[in-house]
Coordinates of C-alpha atoms in Angstrom, one line a residue:
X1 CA -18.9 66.8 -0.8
X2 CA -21.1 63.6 -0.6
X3 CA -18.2 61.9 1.4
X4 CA -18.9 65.3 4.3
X5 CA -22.9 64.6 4.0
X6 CA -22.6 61.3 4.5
X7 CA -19.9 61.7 7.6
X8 CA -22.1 64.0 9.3
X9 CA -25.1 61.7 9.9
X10 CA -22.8 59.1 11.4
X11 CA -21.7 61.6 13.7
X12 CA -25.2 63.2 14.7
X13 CA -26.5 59.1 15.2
X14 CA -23.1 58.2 17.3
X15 CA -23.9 61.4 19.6
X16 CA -27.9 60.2 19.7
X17 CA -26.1 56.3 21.3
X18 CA -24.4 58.2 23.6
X19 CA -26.9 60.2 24.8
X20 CA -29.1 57.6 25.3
X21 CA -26.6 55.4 27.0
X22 CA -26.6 57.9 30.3
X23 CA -30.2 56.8 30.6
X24 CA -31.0 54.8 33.1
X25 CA -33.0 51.6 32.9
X26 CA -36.2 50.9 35.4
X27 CA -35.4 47.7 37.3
X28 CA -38.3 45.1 36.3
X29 CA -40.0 43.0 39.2
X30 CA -39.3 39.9 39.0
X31 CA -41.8 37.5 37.1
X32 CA -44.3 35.2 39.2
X33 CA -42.1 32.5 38.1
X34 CA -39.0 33.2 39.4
X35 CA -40.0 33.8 43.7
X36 CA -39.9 31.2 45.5
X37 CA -42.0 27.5 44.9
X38 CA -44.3 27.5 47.4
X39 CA -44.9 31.4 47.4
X40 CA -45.7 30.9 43.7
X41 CA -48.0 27.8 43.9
X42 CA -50.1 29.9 46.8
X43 CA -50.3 33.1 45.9
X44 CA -50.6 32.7 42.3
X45 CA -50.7 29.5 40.9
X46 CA -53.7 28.3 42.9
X47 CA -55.9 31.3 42.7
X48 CA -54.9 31.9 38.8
X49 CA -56.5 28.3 38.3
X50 CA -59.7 29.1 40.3
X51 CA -60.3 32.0 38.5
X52 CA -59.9 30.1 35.1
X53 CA -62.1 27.0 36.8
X54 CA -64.4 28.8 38.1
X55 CA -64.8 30.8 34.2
X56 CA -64.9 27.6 32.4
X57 CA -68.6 27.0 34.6
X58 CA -66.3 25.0 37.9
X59 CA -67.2 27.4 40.3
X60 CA -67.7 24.7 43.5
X61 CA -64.0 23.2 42.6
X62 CA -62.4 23.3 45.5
X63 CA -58.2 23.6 45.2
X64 CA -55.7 23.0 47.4
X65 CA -51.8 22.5 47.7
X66 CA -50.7 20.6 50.0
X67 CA -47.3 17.8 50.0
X68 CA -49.0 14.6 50.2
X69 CA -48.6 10.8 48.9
X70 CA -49.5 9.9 45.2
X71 CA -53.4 8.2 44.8
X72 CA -51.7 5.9 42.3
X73 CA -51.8 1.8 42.6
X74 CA -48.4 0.9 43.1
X75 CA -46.9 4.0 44.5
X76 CA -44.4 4.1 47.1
X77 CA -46.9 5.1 50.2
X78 CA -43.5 6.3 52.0
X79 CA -42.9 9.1 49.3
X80 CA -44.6 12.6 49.3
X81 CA -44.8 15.2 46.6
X82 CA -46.0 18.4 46.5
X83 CA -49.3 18.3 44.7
X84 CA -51.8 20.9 43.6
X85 CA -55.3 19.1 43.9
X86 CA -58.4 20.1 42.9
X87 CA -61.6 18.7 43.6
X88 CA -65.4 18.6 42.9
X89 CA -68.5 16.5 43.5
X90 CA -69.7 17.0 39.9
X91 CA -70.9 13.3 38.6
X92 CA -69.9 11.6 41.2
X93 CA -66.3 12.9 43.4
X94 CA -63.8 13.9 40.7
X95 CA -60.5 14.5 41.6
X96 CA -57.1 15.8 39.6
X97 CA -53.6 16.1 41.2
X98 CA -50.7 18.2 39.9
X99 CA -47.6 16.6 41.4
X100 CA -44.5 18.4 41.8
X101 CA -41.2 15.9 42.2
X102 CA -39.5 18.9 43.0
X103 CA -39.4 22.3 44.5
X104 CA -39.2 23.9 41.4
X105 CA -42.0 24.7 38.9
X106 CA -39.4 23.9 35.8
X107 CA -39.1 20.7 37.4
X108 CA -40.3 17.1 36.4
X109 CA -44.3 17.2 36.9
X110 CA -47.3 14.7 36.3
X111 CA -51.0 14.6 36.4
X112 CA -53.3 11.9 37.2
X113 CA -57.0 12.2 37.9
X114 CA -59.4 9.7 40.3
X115 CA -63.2 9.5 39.9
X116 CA -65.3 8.3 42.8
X117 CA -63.1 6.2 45.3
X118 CA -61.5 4.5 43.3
X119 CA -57.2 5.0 42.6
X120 CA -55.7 6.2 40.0
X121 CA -53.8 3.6 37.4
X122 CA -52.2 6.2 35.4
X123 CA -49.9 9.0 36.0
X124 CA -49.1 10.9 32.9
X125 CA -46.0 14.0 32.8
X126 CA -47.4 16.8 32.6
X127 CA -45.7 19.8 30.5
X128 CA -42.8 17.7 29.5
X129 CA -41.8 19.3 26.7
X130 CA -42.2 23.1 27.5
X131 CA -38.6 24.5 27.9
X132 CA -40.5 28.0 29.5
X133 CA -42.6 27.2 32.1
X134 CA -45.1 30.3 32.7
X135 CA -47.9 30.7 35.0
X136 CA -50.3 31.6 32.3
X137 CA -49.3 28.0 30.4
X138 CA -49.9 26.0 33.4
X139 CA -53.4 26.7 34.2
X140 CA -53.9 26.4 30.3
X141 CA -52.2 23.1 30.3
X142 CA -54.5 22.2 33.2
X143 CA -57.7 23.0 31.4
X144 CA -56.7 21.6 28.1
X145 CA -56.2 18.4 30.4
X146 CA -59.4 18.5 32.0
X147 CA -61.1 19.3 28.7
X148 CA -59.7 15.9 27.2
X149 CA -60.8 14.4 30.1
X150 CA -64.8 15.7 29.2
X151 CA -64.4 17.4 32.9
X152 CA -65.3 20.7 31.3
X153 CA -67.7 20.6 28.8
X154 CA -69.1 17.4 27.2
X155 CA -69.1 16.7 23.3

């Protein structure tokens, strides 16, 4: 008898699988990080920023995206990226770049940052070692960034 009890429940769970097998699954939208580069950079990226800027007390930053030449001594002045730049007259004109090297946001990027009207020496990668890259990581990546550079709040 205990061998029938316990053959019965295997039968009543095998019936439950197959009865929720017909059911048919809900397509998901695709994530913000898989349409296309420039759609993403425009109509998410760049807003998603301002609205984090513009909470962490930047509301005047003005952001842009735009392909352009690097602000880097000793860059190649033939070569453009695709950069997200956002600027502000706060101490003087401040100035951070996201650069792009390719049309993909999982691609190789770097940040560099100018102050008044001077160029920038240093270009630093940026997000090198995140194997997902997210919408929600880059803008917090981009604040953590500004933050170290005492952009955001001072200590």
């Amino acid at each position: 008898m205990a061998e029938e009890k316990s053959a019965q429940p295997s039968k009543n769970a095998s019936a439950a699988k197959g009865a929720g097998a017909t059911r048919v699954k809900k397509a998901k939208p695709p994530a913000v990080e898989d349409k296309p580069f420039t759609e993403f950079i425009e109509q998410h990226l760049v807003p998603g920023l301002a609205d984090a800027l513009g909470k962490a007390g930047l509301a005047e930053i003005n952001l842009k995206f735009q392909k352009d030449k690097l602000a880097v001594k000793g860059a190649n002045p033939s070569e453009e990226y695709w950069q997200v730049q956002g600027t502000w007259p706060m101490g003087g004109d401040r100035q951070f770049n996201i650069v792009f090297t390719k049309e993909d946001i999982k691609g190789p990027k770097f940040f560099y940052y100018t102050q008044g009207d001077s160029l920038s020496s240093t270009v630093e990668q940026f997000m090198g070692d995140e194997r997902r890259i997210t919408l929600g990581l880059i803008v917090l990546y981009t604040l953590q960034r500004l933050n170290g550079q005492k952009w955001l709040t001072r200590n």
